[in-house]
Tab-separated table of C-alpha atoms and ligand atoms in Angstrom:
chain	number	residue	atom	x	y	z
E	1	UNK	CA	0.000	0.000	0.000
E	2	UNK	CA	0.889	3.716	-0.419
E	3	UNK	CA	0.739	5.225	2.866
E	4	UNK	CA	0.546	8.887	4.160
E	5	UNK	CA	1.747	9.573	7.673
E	6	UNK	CA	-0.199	13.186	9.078
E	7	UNK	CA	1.685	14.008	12.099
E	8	UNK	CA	1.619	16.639	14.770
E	9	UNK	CA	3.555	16.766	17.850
E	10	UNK	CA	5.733	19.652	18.691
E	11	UNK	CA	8.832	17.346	20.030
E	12	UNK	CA	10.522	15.194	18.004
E	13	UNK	CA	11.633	13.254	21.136
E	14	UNK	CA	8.490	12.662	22.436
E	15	UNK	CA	6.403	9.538	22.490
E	16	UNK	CA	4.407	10.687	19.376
E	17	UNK	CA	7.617	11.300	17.559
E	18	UNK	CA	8.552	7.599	18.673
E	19	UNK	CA	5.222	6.330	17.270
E	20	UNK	CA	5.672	7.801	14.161
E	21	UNK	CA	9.079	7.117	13.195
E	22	UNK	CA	7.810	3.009	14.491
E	23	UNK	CA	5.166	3.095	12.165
E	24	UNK	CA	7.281	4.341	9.218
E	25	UNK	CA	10.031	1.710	9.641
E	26	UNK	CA	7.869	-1.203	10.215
E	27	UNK	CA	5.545	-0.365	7.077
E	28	UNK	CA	8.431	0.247	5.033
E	29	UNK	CA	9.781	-3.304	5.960
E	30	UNK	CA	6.380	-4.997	5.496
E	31	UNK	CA	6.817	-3.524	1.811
E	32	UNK	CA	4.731	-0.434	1.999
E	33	UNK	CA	5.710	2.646	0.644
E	34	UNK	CA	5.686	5.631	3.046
E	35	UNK	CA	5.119	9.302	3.213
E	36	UNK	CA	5.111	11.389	6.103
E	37	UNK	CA	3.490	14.860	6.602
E	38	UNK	CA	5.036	15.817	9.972
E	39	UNK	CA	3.422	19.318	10.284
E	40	UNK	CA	4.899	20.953	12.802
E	41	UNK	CA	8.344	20.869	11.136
E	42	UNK	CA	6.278	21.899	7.408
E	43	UNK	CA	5.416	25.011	10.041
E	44	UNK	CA	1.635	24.118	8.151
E	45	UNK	CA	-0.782	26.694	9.041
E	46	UNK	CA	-3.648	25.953	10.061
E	47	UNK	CA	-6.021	28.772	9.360
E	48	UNK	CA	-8.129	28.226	6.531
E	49	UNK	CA	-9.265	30.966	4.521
E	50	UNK	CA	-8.057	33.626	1.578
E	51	UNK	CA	-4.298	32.329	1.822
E	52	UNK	CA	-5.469	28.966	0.397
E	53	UNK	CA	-5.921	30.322	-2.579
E	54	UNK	CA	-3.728	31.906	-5.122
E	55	UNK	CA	-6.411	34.156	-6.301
E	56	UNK	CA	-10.133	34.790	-5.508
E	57	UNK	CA	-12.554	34.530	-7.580
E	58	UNK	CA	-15.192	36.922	-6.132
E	59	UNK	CA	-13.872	39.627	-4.050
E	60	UNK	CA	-16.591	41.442	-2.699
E	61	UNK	CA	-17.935	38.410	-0.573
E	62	UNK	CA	-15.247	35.597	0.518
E	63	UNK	CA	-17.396	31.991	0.329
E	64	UNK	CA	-14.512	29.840	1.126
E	65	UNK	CA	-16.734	26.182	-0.052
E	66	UNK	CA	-17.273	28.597	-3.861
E	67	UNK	CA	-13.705	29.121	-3.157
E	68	UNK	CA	-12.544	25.283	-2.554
E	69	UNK	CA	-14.393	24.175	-5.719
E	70	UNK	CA	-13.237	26.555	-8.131
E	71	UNK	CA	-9.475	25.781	-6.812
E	72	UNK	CA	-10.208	22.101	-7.170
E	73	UNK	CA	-11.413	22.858	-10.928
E	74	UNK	CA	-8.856	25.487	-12.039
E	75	UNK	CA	-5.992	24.226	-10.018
E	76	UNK	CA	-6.136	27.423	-7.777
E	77	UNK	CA	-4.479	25.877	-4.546
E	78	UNK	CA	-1.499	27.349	-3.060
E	79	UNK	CA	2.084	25.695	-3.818
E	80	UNK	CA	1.253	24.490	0.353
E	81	UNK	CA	-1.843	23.015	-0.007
E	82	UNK	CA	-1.466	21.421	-3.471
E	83	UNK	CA	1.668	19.244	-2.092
E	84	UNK	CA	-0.494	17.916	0.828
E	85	UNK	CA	-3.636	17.122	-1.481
E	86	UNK	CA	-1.127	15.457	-3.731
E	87	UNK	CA	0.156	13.375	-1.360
E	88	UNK	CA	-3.574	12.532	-0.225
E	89	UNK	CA	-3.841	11.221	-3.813
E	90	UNK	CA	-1.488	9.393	-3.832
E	91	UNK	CA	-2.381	7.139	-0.226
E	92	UNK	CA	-4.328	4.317	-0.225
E	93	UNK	CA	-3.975	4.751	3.661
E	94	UNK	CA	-3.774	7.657	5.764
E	95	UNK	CA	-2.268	7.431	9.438
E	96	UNK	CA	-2.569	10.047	11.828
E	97	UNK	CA	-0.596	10.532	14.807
E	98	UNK	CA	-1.019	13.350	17.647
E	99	UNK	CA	-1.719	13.337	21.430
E	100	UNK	CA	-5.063	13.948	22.296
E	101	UNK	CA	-5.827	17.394	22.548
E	102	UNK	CA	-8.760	18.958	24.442
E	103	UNK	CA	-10.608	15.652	23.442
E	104	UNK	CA	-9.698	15.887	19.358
E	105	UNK	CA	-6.630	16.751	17.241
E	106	UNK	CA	-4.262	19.722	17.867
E	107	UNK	CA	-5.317	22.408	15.659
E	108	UNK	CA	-2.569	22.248	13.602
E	109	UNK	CA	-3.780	18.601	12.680
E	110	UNK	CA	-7.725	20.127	12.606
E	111	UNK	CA	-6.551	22.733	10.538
E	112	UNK	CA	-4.855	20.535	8.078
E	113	UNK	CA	-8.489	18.210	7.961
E	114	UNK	CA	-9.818	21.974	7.142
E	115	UNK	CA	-7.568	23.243	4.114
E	116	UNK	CA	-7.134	19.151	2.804
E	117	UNK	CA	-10.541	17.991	2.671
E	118	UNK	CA	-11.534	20.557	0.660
E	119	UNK	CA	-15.086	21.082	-1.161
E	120	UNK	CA	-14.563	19.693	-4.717
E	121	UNK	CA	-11.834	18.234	-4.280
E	122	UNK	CA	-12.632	15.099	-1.201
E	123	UNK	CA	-16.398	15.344	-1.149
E	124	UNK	CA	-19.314	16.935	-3.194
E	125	UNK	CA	-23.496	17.575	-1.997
E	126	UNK	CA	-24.071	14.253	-2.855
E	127	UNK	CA	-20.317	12.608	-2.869
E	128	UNK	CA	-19.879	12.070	0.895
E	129	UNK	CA	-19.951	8.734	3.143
E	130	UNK	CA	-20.171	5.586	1.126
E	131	UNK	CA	-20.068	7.248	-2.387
E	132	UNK	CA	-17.399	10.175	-0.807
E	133	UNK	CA	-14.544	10.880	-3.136
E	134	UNK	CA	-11.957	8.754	-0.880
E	135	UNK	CA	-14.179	5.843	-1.257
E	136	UNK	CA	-11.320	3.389	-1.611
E	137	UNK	CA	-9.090	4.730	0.672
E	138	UNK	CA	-8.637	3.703	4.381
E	139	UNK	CA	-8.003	5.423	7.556
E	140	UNK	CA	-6.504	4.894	11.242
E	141	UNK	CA	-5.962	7.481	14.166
E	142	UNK	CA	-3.472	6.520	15.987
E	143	UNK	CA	-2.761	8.696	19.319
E	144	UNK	CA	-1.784	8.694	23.162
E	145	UNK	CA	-3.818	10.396	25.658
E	146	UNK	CA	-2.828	11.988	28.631
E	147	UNK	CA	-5.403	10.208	31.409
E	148	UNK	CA	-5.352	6.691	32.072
E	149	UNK	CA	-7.033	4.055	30.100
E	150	UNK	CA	-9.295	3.246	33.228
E	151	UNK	CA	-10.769	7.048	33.140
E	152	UNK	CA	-12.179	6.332	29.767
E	153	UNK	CA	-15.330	4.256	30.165
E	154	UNK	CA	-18.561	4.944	28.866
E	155	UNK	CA	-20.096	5.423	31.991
E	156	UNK	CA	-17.360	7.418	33.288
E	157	UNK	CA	-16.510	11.153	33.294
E	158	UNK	CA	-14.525	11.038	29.722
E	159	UNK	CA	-16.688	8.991	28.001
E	160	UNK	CA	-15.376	5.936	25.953
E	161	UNK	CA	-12.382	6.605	23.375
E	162	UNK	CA	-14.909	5.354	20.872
E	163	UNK	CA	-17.601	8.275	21.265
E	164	UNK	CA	-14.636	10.878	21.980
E	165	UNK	CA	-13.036	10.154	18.398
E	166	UNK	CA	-17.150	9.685	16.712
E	167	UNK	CA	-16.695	13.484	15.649
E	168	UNK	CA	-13.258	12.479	13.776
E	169	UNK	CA	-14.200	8.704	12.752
E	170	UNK	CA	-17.780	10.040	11.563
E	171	UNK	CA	-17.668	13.638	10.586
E	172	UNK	CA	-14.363	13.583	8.539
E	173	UNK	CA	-13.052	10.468	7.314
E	174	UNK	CA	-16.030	8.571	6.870
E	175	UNK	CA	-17.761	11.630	5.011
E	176	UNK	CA	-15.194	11.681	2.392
E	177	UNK	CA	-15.895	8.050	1.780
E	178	UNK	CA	-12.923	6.662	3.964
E	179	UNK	CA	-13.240	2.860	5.727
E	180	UNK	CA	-11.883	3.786	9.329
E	181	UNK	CA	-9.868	1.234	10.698
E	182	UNK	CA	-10.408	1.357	15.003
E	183	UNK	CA	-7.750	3.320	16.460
E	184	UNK	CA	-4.925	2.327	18.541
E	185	UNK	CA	-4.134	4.331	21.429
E	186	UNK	CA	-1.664	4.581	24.205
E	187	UNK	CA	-3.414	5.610	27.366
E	188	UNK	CA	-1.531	7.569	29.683
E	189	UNK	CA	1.630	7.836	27.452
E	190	UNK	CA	2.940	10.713	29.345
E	191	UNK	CA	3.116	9.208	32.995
E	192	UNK	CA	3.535	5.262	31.843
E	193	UNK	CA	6.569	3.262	33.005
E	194	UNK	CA	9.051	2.493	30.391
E	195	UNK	CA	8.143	-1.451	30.480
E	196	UNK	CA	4.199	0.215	29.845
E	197	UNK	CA	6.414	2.527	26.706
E	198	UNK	CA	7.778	-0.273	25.376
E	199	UNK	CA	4.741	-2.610	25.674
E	200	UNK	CA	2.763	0.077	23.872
E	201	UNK	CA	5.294	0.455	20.989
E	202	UNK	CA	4.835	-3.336	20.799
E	203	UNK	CA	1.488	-3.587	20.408
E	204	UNK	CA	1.634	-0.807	17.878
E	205	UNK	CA	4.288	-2.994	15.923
E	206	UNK	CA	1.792	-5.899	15.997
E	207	UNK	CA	-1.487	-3.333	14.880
E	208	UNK	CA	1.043	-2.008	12.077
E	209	UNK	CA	2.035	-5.426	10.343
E	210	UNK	CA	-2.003	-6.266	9.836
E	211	UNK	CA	-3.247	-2.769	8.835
E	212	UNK	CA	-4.068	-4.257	5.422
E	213	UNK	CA	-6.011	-7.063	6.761
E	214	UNK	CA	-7.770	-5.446	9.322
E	215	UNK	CA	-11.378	-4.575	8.940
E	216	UNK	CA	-13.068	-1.078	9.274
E	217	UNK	CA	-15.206	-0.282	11.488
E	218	UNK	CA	-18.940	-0.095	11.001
E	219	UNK	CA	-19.617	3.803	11.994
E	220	UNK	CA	-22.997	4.994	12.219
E	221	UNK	CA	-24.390	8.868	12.918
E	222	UNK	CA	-24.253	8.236	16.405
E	223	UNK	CA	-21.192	7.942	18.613
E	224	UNK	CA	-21.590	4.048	19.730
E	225	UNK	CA	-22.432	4.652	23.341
E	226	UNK	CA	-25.776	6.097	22.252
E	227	UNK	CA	-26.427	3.182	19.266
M	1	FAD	C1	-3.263	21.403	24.990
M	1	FAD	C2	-3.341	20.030	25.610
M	1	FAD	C3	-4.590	19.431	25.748
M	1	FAD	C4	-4.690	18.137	26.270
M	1	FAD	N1	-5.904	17.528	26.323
M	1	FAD	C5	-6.021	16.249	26.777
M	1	FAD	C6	-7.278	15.569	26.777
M	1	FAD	O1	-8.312	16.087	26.363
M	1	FAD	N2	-7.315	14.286	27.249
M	1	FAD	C7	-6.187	13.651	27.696
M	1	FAD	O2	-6.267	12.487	28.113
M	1	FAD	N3	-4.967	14.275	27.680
M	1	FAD	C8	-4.856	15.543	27.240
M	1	FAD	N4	-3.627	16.156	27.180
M	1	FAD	C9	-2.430	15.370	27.552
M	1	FAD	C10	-1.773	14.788	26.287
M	1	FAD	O3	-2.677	13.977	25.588
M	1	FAD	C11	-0.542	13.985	26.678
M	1	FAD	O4	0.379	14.846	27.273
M	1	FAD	C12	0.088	13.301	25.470
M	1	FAD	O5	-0.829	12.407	24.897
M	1	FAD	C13	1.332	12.517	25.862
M	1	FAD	O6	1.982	12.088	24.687
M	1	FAD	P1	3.404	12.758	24.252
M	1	FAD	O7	3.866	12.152	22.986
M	1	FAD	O8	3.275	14.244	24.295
M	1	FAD	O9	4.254	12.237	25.466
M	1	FAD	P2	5.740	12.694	25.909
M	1	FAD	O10	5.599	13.445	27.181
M	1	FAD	O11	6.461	13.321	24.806
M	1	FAD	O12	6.385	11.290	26.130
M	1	FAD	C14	6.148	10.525	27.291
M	1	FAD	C15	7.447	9.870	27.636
M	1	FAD	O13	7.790	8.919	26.612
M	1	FAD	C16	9.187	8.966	26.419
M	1	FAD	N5	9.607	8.381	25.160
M	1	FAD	C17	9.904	8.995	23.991
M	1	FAD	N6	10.291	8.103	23.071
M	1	FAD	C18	10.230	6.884	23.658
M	1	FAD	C19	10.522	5.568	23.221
M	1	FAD	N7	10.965	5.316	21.986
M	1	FAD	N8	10.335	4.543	24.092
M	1	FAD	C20	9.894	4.774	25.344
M	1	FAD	N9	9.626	6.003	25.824
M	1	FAD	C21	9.791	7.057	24.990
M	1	FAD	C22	9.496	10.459	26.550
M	1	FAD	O14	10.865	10.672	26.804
M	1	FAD	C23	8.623	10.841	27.735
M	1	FAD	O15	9.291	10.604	28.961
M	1	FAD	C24	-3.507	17.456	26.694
M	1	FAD	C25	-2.259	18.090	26.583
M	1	FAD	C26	-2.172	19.356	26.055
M	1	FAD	C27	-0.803	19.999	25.905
């Protein structure tokens, strides 16, 4: 497979960095080839808006979904954005990596979801879910958090990881057609032993070598707690 690595983490060092530079040698060596988007060192920015564009098309009122589908039809993207969306055309699988954030991505990672998936060019009106654009390609979060895996229960005061990452699984891959692989996450990365590191990063190995044979999920509108 041709996979695309989005990253964000602002330490190379960190356990993030660790999971990301795992996953890119072990896919390599399974045969896969590998790109990685690690967007804190492409300094991406994250604000959508005018600078996506090289020009705009109607001045007097900014519509940034007009915008996004004249780009995609002219070729109107910004040297930035047009590397990215090549390299999402590319993939046949798209990883992300990040900590969890304020229960979601880091911005930089949201914003990237914002500019990338644009109108036109990864969904249409009536392109989205099963007939979306990225019909045949797959997707997997993969992430730490900061609490402990025993915090995140359904009945508890986080809620399950499953209904935390609905708004991601549902709202953006799966609208642009994506199959969403479940995620793999390491719970508490940040105040884990290093036997609980390295059993992580082992488990990871494992998850990485059958990411072609696993099977997506089966995502509905509502997060799976309330199903
Ligand atoms: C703005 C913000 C919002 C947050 N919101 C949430 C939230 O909503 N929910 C939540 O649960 N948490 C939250 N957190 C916490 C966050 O999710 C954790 O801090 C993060 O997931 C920890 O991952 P890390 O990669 O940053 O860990 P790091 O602190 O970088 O790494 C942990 C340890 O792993 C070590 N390490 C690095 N490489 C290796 C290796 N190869 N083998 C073994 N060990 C290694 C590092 O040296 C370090 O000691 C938030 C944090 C911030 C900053």
């Amino acid at each position: 497979m041709k996979i695309l690595i989005v990253y964000a983490h602002p330490e190379p060092k960190s356990f993030n960095g660790a999971m990301k530079d795992l996953a890119s040698q072990v896919l390599q060596e399974a045969g896969h080839s590998v790109q990685i988007s690690d967007l804190y060192s492409l300094d991406f920015d994250a604000v959508g808006g005018v600078n996506d564009f090289m020009e705009i098309a109607d001045t007097k009122f900014f519509n940034y979904l007009n915008e996004q589908v004249r780009a995609t039809n002219d070729g109107g993207f910004v040297p930035e954005l047009k590397t990215e969306m090549d390299k999402v055309v590319w993939a046949d699988f798209v990883l992300f990596q990040f900590p969890l954030w304020w229960f979601s991505f880091p911005a930089i990672m949201k914003g990237w979801i914002d500019r990338m998936f644009a109108m036109g060019f990864s969904y249409e009106i009536r392109r989205n879910f099963e007939s979306g654009i990225f019909r045949e390609k797959r997707a997997m979060l993969a992430l730490t958090t900061g609490s402990p895996s025993m915090l995140f229960r359904s009945d508890g005061k986080l809620g399950s990881i499953e209904d935390i990452l609905h708004h991601i699984h549902w709202g953006m891959l799966r609208y642009v057609g994506m199959d969403v692989l479940p995620p793999f996450v390491a719970y508490g990365a940040a105040r884990a032993t290093a036997e609980q590191r390295a059993a992580y990063l082992e488990a990871y190995k494992e998850r990485l070598r059958t990411v072609e044979t696993t099977s997506a999920m089966s995502l509905l509108a509502l997060p799976p707690s309330a199903q």
